[in-house]
mmCIF file of N, CA and C in Angstrom:
data_model
loop_
_atom_site.group_PDB
_atom_site.id
_atom_site.type_symbol
_atom_site.label_atom_id
_atom_site.label_comp_id
_atom_site.label_asym_id
_atom_site.label_seq_id
_atom_site.Cartn_x
_atom_site.Cartn_y
_atom_site.Cartn_z
ATOM 1 N N MET A 24 12.766 -4.405 4.431
ATOM 2 C CA MET A 24 10.995 -5.096 4.318
ATOM 3 C C MET A 24 10.878 -5.324 6.064
ATOM 4 N N LYS A 25 9.409 -5.716 6.288
ATOM 5 C CA LYS A 25 9.218 -5.979 7.538
ATOM 6 C C LYS A 25 9.571 -7.078 8.061
ATOM 7 N N ASN A 26 9.210 -7.747 9.237
ATOM 8 C CA ASN A 26 9.488 -9.007 10.260
ATOM 9 C C ASN A 26 9.178 -9.231 11.107
ATOM 10 N N CYS A 27 8.161 -10.383 11.350
ATOM 11 C CA CYS A 27 7.097 -10.546 12.287
ATOM 12 C C CYS A 27 7.964 -10.391 13.958
ATOM 13 N N CYS A 28 7.257 -9.952 14.845
ATOM 14 C CA CYS A 28 7.751 -9.534 15.648
ATOM 15 C C CYS A 28 8.019 -10.321 16.687
ATOM 16 N N LYS A 29 6.967 -11.259 16.534
ATOM 17 C CA LYS A 29 7.224 -12.762 17.475
ATOM 18 C C LYS A 29 8.420 -13.644 17.512
ATOM 19 N N CYS A 30 8.587 -13.700 16.023
ATOM 20 C CA CYS A 30 9.498 -14.750 15.808
ATOM 21 C C CYS A 30 10.669 -14.741 14.892
ATOM 22 N N ASN A 31 10.825 -12.908 14.411
ATOM 23 C CA ASN A 31 11.651 -12.196 13.727
ATOM 24 C C ASN A 31 11.422 -12.988 11.795
ATOM 25 N N THR A 32 10.611 -13.528 11.641
ATOM 26 C CA THR A 32 10.553 -14.200 10.276
ATOM 27 C C THR A 32 10.128 -12.870 9.688
ATOM 28 N N LYS A 33 11.082 -12.841 8.531
ATOM 29 C CA LYS A 33 11.224 -12.147 7.147
ATOM 30 C C LYS A 33 10.069 -12.357 6.388
ATOM 31 N N PHE A 34 8.723 -11.316 6.106
ATOM 32 C CA PHE A 34 7.915 -11.479 5.146
ATOM 33 C C PHE A 34 8.235 -11.354 3.671
ATOM 34 N N LYS A 35 7.997 -11.803 3.197
ATOM 35 C CA LYS A 35 8.077 -11.426 1.540
ATOM 36 C C LYS A 35 7.668 -10.457 1.114
ATOM 37 N N TYR A 36 8.215 -9.651 0.027
ATOM 38 C CA TYR A 36 7.902 -8.522 -0.423
ATOM 39 C C TYR A 36 6.170 -8.968 -1.039
ATOM 40 N N ILE A 37 6.184 -10.071 -1.754
ATOM 41 C CA ILE A 37 4.613 -10.074 -2.780
ATOM 42 C C ILE A 37 3.684 -10.579 -1.619
ATOM 43 N N GLU A 38 3.968 -10.799 -0.461
ATOM 44 C CA GLU A 38 3.447 -11.056 1.019
ATOM 45 C C GLU A 38 2.299 -9.823 0.844
ATOM 46 N N ILE A 39 3.624 -9.275 1.392
ATOM 47 C CA ILE A 39 3.246 -7.301 2.005
ATOM 48 C C ILE A 39 2.003 -6.733 0.998
ATOM 49 N N LEU A 40 2.776 -6.906 -0.026
ATOM 50 C CA LEU A 40 1.893 -6.101 -1.475
ATOM 51 C C LEU A 40 0.627 -6.532 -1.299
ATOM 52 N N LYS A 41 -0.050 -8.176 -1.805
ATOM 53 C CA LYS A 41 -1.087 -8.462 -1.683
ATOM 54 C C LYS A 41 -1.847 -8.346 -0.534
ATOM 55 N N SER A 42 -1.284 -8.477 0.964
ATOM 56 C CA SER A 42 -2.131 -8.005 1.825
ATOM 57 C C SER A 42 -2.673 -6.175 1.840
ATOM 58 N N ILE A 43 -1.831 -5.392 1.151
ATOM 59 C CA ILE A 43 -2.091 -4.085 0.890
ATOM 60 C C ILE A 43 -2.909 -3.529 -0.183
ATOM 61 N N TRP A 44 -3.079 -4.683 -1.273
ATOM 62 C CA TRP A 44 -3.720 -4.071 -2.437
ATOM 63 C C TRP A 44 -4.740 -5.443 -3.030
ATOM 64 N N ASN A 45 -5.247 -6.312 -1.966
ATOM 65 C CA ASN A 45 -6.492 -7.051 -2.553
ATOM 66 C C ASN A 45 -7.170 -6.765 -2.956
ATOM 67 N N ILE A 46 -8.028 -7.128 -3.686
ATOM 68 C CA ILE A 46 -9.130 -6.712 -4.853
ATOM 69 C C ILE A 46 -10.350 -6.203 -3.766
ATOM 70 N N GLY A 47 -10.524 -7.433 -2.657
ATOM 71 C CA GLY A 47 -11.788 -7.224 -2.070
ATOM 72 C C GLY A 47 -11.244 -6.311 -0.796
ATOM 73 N N GLY A 48 -10.106 -5.868 -0.634
ATOM 74 C CA GLY A 48 -10.428 -4.980 0.783
ATOM 75 C C GLY A 48 -8.687 -5.734 0.922
ATOM 76 N N TYR A 49 -8.341 -5.082 2.579
ATOM 77 C CA TYR A 49 -7.754 -5.194 3.045
ATOM 78 C C TYR A 49 -7.118 -6.700 3.377
ATOM 79 N N GLN A 50 -6.229 -7.249 3.420
ATOM 80 C CA GLN A 50 -6.137 -8.939 3.858
ATOM 81 C C GLN A 50 -4.737 -8.415 4.713
ATOM 82 N N TYR A 51 -4.935 -9.909 5.964
ATOM 83 C CA TYR A 51 -4.273 -10.186 6.811
ATOM 84 C C TYR A 51 -3.220 -10.294 6.536
ATOM 85 N N LEU A 52 -2.028 -10.471 7.018
ATOM 86 C CA LEU A 52 -0.503 -10.987 6.816
ATOM 87 C C LEU A 52 -0.480 -11.831 7.689
ATOM 88 N N LYS A 53 0.123 -12.854 7.565
ATOM 89 C CA LYS A 53 0.187 -14.450 8.286
ATOM 90 C C LYS A 53 1.640 -14.678 8.595
ATOM 91 N N CYS A 54 2.181 -14.590 9.044
ATOM 92 C CA CYS A 54 3.233 -15.180 9.655
ATOM 93 C C CYS A 54 4.115 -16.447 9.066
ATOM 94 N N ARG A 55 4.717 -16.906 8.113
ATOM 95 C CA ARG A 55 5.022 -18.548 7.560
ATOM 96 C C ARG A 55 5.625 -19.078 9.288
ATOM 97 N N LYS A 56 6.474 -18.895 10.347
ATOM 98 C CA LYS A 56 6.304 -19.558 10.632
ATOM 99 C C LYS A 56 5.804 -19.882 12.353
ATOM 100 N N CYS A 57 5.091 -18.849 12.624
ATOM 101 C CA CYS A 57 4.795 -18.926 13.758
ATOM 102 C C CYS A 57 2.846 -18.578 13.880
ATOM 103 N N ASN A 58 1.914 -18.213 12.704
ATOM 104 C CA ASN A 58 1.163 -18.228 11.632
ATOM 105 C C ASN A 58 0.238 -17.022 12.935
ATOM 106 N N THR A 59 1.191 -15.773 13.796
ATOM 107 C CA THR A 59 0.697 -14.556 13.920
ATOM 108 C C THR A 59 -0.301 -13.571 12.898
ATOM 109 N N SER A 60 -1.323 -13.147 12.882
ATOM 110 C CA SER A 60 -1.505 -12.355 12.193
ATOM 111 C C SER A 60 -2.046 -11.160 12.450
ATOM 112 N N PHE A 61 -1.316 -9.833 11.180
ATOM 113 C CA PHE A 61 -0.792 -8.836 11.358
ATOM 114 C C PHE A 61 -2.027 -7.954 10.626
ATOM 115 N N GLU A 62 -2.254 -7.002 11.018
ATOM 116 C CA GLU A 62 -3.206 -5.820 9.703
ATOM 117 C C GLU A 62 -2.366 -4.701 9.934
ATOM 118 N N ILE A 63 -2.948 -3.824 9.280
ATOM 119 C CA ILE A 63 -2.619 -2.524 8.672
ATOM 120 C C ILE A 63 -3.232 -1.901 9.724
ATOM 121 N N TYR A 64 -2.132 -0.638 9.908
ATOM 122 C CA TYR A 64 -2.500 0.237 11.175
ATOM 123 C C TYR A 64 -3.712 1.258 10.385
ATOM 124 N N LYS A 65 -4.877 1.597 11.574
ATOM 125 C CA LYS A 65 -5.925 2.135 10.768
ATOM 126 C C LYS A 65 -5.372 3.640 10.475
ATOM 127 N N GLY A 66 -4.426 4.323 10.509
ATOM 128 C CA GLY A 66 -3.644 5.864 9.753
ATOM 129 C C GLY A 66 -2.863 5.367 9.044
ATOM 130 N N MET A 67 -2.573 4.343 8.768
ATOM 131 C CA MET A 67 -2.005 4.170 7.386
ATOM 132 C C MET A 67 -2.869 3.541 6.294
ATOM 133 N N LYS A 68 -3.921 3.388 7.048
ATOM 134 C CA LYS A 68 -5.214 2.904 5.307
ATOM 135 C C LYS A 68 -5.591 4.441 5.223
ATOM 136 N N ILE A 69 -5.942 5.420 6.370
ATOM 137 C CA ILE A 69 -6.303 6.752 6.301
ATOM 138 C C ILE A 69 -5.097 7.377 4.779
ATOM 139 N N ILE A 70 -3.543 7.361 5.338
ATOM 140 C CA ILE A 70 -3.278 7.681 4.587
ATOM 141 C C ILE A 70 -3.138 7.342 3.237
ATOM 142 N N LEU A 71 -3.163 5.964 2.983
ATOM 143 C CA LEU A 71 -2.858 5.553 1.990
ATOM 144 C C LEU A 71 -4.487 5.651 0.554
ATOM 145 N N THR A 72 -5.247 5.823 1.734
ATOM 146 C CA THR A 72 -6.607 6.760 0.896
ATOM 147 C C THR A 72 -6.077 7.862 0.331
ATOM 148 N N ILE A 73 -5.791 9.008 1.102
ATOM 149 C CA ILE A 73 -5.314 10.341 1.121
ATOM 150 C C ILE A 73 -4.694 9.802 -0.816
ATOM 151 N N LEU A 74 -3.248 8.982 -0.467
ATOM 152 C CA LEU A 74 -2.232 9.229 -1.366
ATOM 153 C C LEU A 74 -3.147 8.677 -2.745
ATOM 154 N N VAL A 75 -4.001 7.936 -2.911
ATOM 155 C CA VAL A 75 -4.865 7.016 -4.052
ATOM 156 C C VAL A 75 -5.323 8.304 -4.425
ATOM 157 N N CYS A 76 -6.270 9.082 -3.459
ATOM 158 C CA CYS A 76 -7.353 10.280 -3.953
ATOM 159 C C CYS A 76 -6.866 11.464 -3.993
ATOM 160 N N MET A 77 -5.514 12.106 -3.773
ATOM 161 C CA MET A 77 -5.238 13.186 -4.089
ATOM 162 C C MET A 77 -4.656 13.520 -5.767
ATOM 163 N N PRO A 78 -4.570 12.409 -6.627
ATOM 164 C CA PRO A 78 -4.416 12.797 -7.652
ATOM 165 C C PRO A 78 -5.701 13.219 -8.387
ATOM 166 N N ILE A 79 -6.560 12.571 -8.199
ATOM 167 C CA ILE A 79 -8.254 12.886 -8.186
ATOM 168 C C ILE A 79 -8.360 14.174 -8.335
ATOM 169 N N LEU A 80 -8.106 14.484 -6.786
ATOM 170 C CA LEU A 80 -8.835 15.930 -6.508
ATOM 171 C C LEU A 80 -7.655 17.090 -7.325
ATOM 172 N N PHE A 81 -6.557 16.904 -7.885
ATOM 173 C CA PHE A 81 -5.612 17.901 -8.099
ATOM 174 C C PHE A 81 -5.920 17.764 -9.989
ATOM 175 N N THR A 82 -6.071 17.058 -11.014
ATOM 176 C CA THR A 82 -6.775 16.590 -11.917
ATOM 177 C C THR A 82 -6.842 17.969 -12.760
ATOM 178 N N PRO A 83 -7.825 18.597 -12.227
ATOM 179 C CA PRO A 83 -8.378 19.985 -12.617
ATOM 180 C C PRO A 83 -7.045 21.261 -12.604
ATOM 181 N N LEU A 84 -6.349 21.025 -12.213
ATOM 182 C CA LEU A 84 -5.055 21.940 -12.029
ATOM 183 C C LEU A 84 -4.319 21.876 -13.332
ATOM 184 N N LEU A 85 -4.390 20.483 -13.685
ATOM 185 C CA LEU A 85 -3.327 19.659 -14.331
ATOM 186 C C LEU A 85 -4.297 19.812 -16.051
ATOM 187 N N SER A 86 -5.300 20.211 -16.302
ATOM 188 C CA SER A 86 -6.015 20.432 -17.091
ATOM 189 C C SER A 86 -5.318 21.175 -18.475
ATOM 190 N N LYS A 87 -4.512 22.233 -18.261
ATOM 191 C CA LYS A 87 -3.733 22.767 -19.408
ATOM 192 C C LYS A 87 -2.545 21.917 -20.420
ATOM 193 N N TYR A 88 -3.083 20.630 -19.532
ATOM 194 C CA TYR A 88 -2.127 19.830 -20.112
ATOM 195 C C TYR A 88 -2.638 18.665 -21.402
ATOM 196 N N LYS A 89 -2.249 18.110 -22.292
ATOM 197 C CA LYS A 89 -2.957 17.225 -22.836
ATOM 198 C C LYS A 89 -3.478 16.023 -22.453
ATOM 199 N N ASN A 90 -4.199 15.488 -21.990
ATOM 200 C CA ASN A 90 -5.190 14.446 -21.669
ATOM 201 C C ASN A 90 -4.370 13.233 -21.532
ATOM 202 N N ILE A 91 -3.613 13.087 -22.934
ATOM 203 C CA ILE A 91 -3.155 11.503 -22.682
ATOM 204 C C ILE A 91 -1.727 12.076 -21.492
ATOM 205 N N ASP A 92 -1.141 13.153 -21.517
ATOM 206 C CA ASP A 92 -0.152 13.883 -20.246
ATOM 207 C C ASP A 92 -0.663 13.621 -19.113
ATOM 208 N N ILE A 93 -2.170 13.549 -18.984
ATOM 209 C CA ILE A 93 -2.742 13.421 -17.286
ATOM 210 C C ILE A 93 -2.537 11.967 -17.330
ATOM 211 N N ILE A 94 -3.165 11.369 -17.958
ATOM 212 C CA ILE A 94 -3.365 9.939 -17.900
ATOM 213 C C ILE A 94 -2.434 8.963 -17.527
ATOM 214 N N MET A 95 -0.870 9.565 -18.156
ATOM 215 C CA MET A 95 0.156 8.902 -18.324
ATOM 216 C C MET A 95 0.608 9.265 -16.949
ATOM 217 N N PHE A 96 0.706 10.654 -16.404
ATOM 218 C CA PHE A 96 1.091 11.257 -15.174
ATOM 219 C C PHE A 96 0.300 10.088 -13.674
ATOM 220 N N LEU A 97 -1.446 10.000 -14.241
ATOM 221 C CA LEU A 97 -1.675 9.084 -12.973
ATOM 222 C C LEU A 97 -1.451 7.874 -12.758
ATOM 223 N N CYS A 98 -1.217 7.450 -14.234
ATOM 224 C CA CYS A 98 -0.842 5.705 -13.934
ATOM 225 C C CYS A 98 0.490 5.749 -13.786
ATOM 226 N N SER A 99 1.113 6.410 -14.488
ATOM 227 C CA SER A 99 2.805 6.195 -13.271
ATOM 228 C C SER A 99 2.463 6.751 -11.754
ATOM 229 N N TYR A 100 1.963 7.472 -11.549
ATOM 230 C CA TYR A 100 1.679 7.695 -9.816
ATOM 231 C C TYR A 100 1.091 6.627 -9.208
ATOM 232 N N ILE A 101 -0.011 5.939 -9.748
ATOM 233 C CA ILE A 101 -0.727 4.727 -8.849
ATOM 234 C C ILE A 101 0.724 3.609 -9.085
ATOM 235 N N ILE A 102 1.009 3.468 -10.099
ATOM 236 C CA ILE A 102 1.909 2.169 -10.444
ATOM 237 C C ILE A 102 3.144 2.998 -9.068
ATOM 238 N N ILE A 103 3.790 3.790 -9.152
ATOM 239 C CA ILE A 103 5.052 3.916 -7.843
ATOM 240 C C ILE A 103 4.410 3.653 -6.791
ATOM 241 N N LEU A 104 2.743 4.187 -6.247
ATOM 242 C CA LEU A 104 2.386 4.018 -4.981
ATOM 243 C C LEU A 104 1.816 2.613 -4.853
ATOM 244 N N ILE A 105 1.726 1.725 -5.168
ATOM 245 C CA ILE A 105 1.385 0.453 -5.395
ATOM 246 C C ILE A 105 2.913 -0.403 -5.412
ATOM 247 N N PHE A 106 4.066 -0.417 -5.762
ATOM 248 C CA PHE A 106 5.307 -1.200 -5.864
ATOM 249 C C PHE A 106 5.625 -0.567 -4.804
ATOM 250 N N THR A 107 5.641 0.649 -4.194
ATOM 251 C CA THR A 107 6.737 0.917 -3.215
ATOM 252 C C THR A 107 5.555 1.230 -1.787
ATOM 253 N N SER A 108 4.636 1.132 -1.727
ATOM 254 C CA SER A 108 3.864 0.994 0.086
ATOM 255 C C SER A 108 3.958 -0.221 0.309
ATOM 256 N N PRO A 109 4.941 -1.436 0.498
ATOM 257 C CA PRO A 109 5.042 -2.538 0.821
ATOM 258 C C PRO A 109 6.212 -1.963 2.148
ATOM 259 N N PHE A 110 6.926 -0.935 1.338
ATOM 260 C CA PHE A 110 8.372 -0.127 2.203
ATOM 261 C C PHE A 110 7.820 0.955 3.342
ATOM 262 N N TRP A 111 6.709 1.080 3.095
ATOM 263 C CA TRP A 111 6.281 1.865 4.257
ATOM 264 C C TRP A 111 5.027 1.952 5.155
ATOM 265 N N ILE A 112 3.866 0.821 4.887
ATOM 266 C CA ILE A 112 2.876 0.631 5.385
ATOM 267 C C ILE A 112 3.288 -0.580 6.845
ATOM 268 N N ASN A 113 3.032 0.314 7.684
ATOM 269 C CA ASN A 113 2.835 -0.370 8.786
ATOM 270 C C ASN A 113 1.949 -1.257 9.663
ATOM 271 N N PHE A 114 2.382 -2.464 9.832
ATOM 272 C CA PHE A 114 1.587 -3.291 10.270
ATOM 273 C C PHE A 114 1.534 -3.751 12.164
ATOM 274 N N LYS A 115 0.264 -4.051 12.558
ATOM 275 C CA LYS A 115 0.383 -4.242 13.817
ATOM 276 C C LYS A 115 -0.207 -6.038 14.267
ATOM 277 N N ILE A 116 -0.092 -6.303 15.229
ATOM 278 C CA ILE A 116 -0.587 -7.728 15.340
ATOM 279 C C ILE A 116 -2.162 -7.468 15.759
ATOM 280 N N LYS A 117 -2.775 -8.774 14.725
ATOM 281 C CA LYS A 117 -4.392 -8.873 14.940
ATOM 282 C C LYS A 117 -4.682 -8.758 16.699
ATOM 283 N N LYS A 118 -5.936 -8.551 17.011
ATOM 284 C CA LYS A 118 -6.651 -8.386 18.478
ATOM 285 C C LYS A 118 -7.648 -9.596 17.854
#
């Protein structure tokens, strides 16, 4: 899990998850102790966007399967992506 680079406070999983998958867009991650704000690296935003869109691009290749199989695959993929993202998304101090 991620730590604050100033005071070494460990961020909670749910805090990171909310900052990445906020409905209104990406949200800043704020340290509880020192109030330092962190933002997601731009490169990580691009990677995340590509990973979200990738299954949509490959859906025509899955056309030989039943629609329910495709829907189950896409749902599983998105759920796995959402719940693993706090482990591999990197943050930097907001300027």
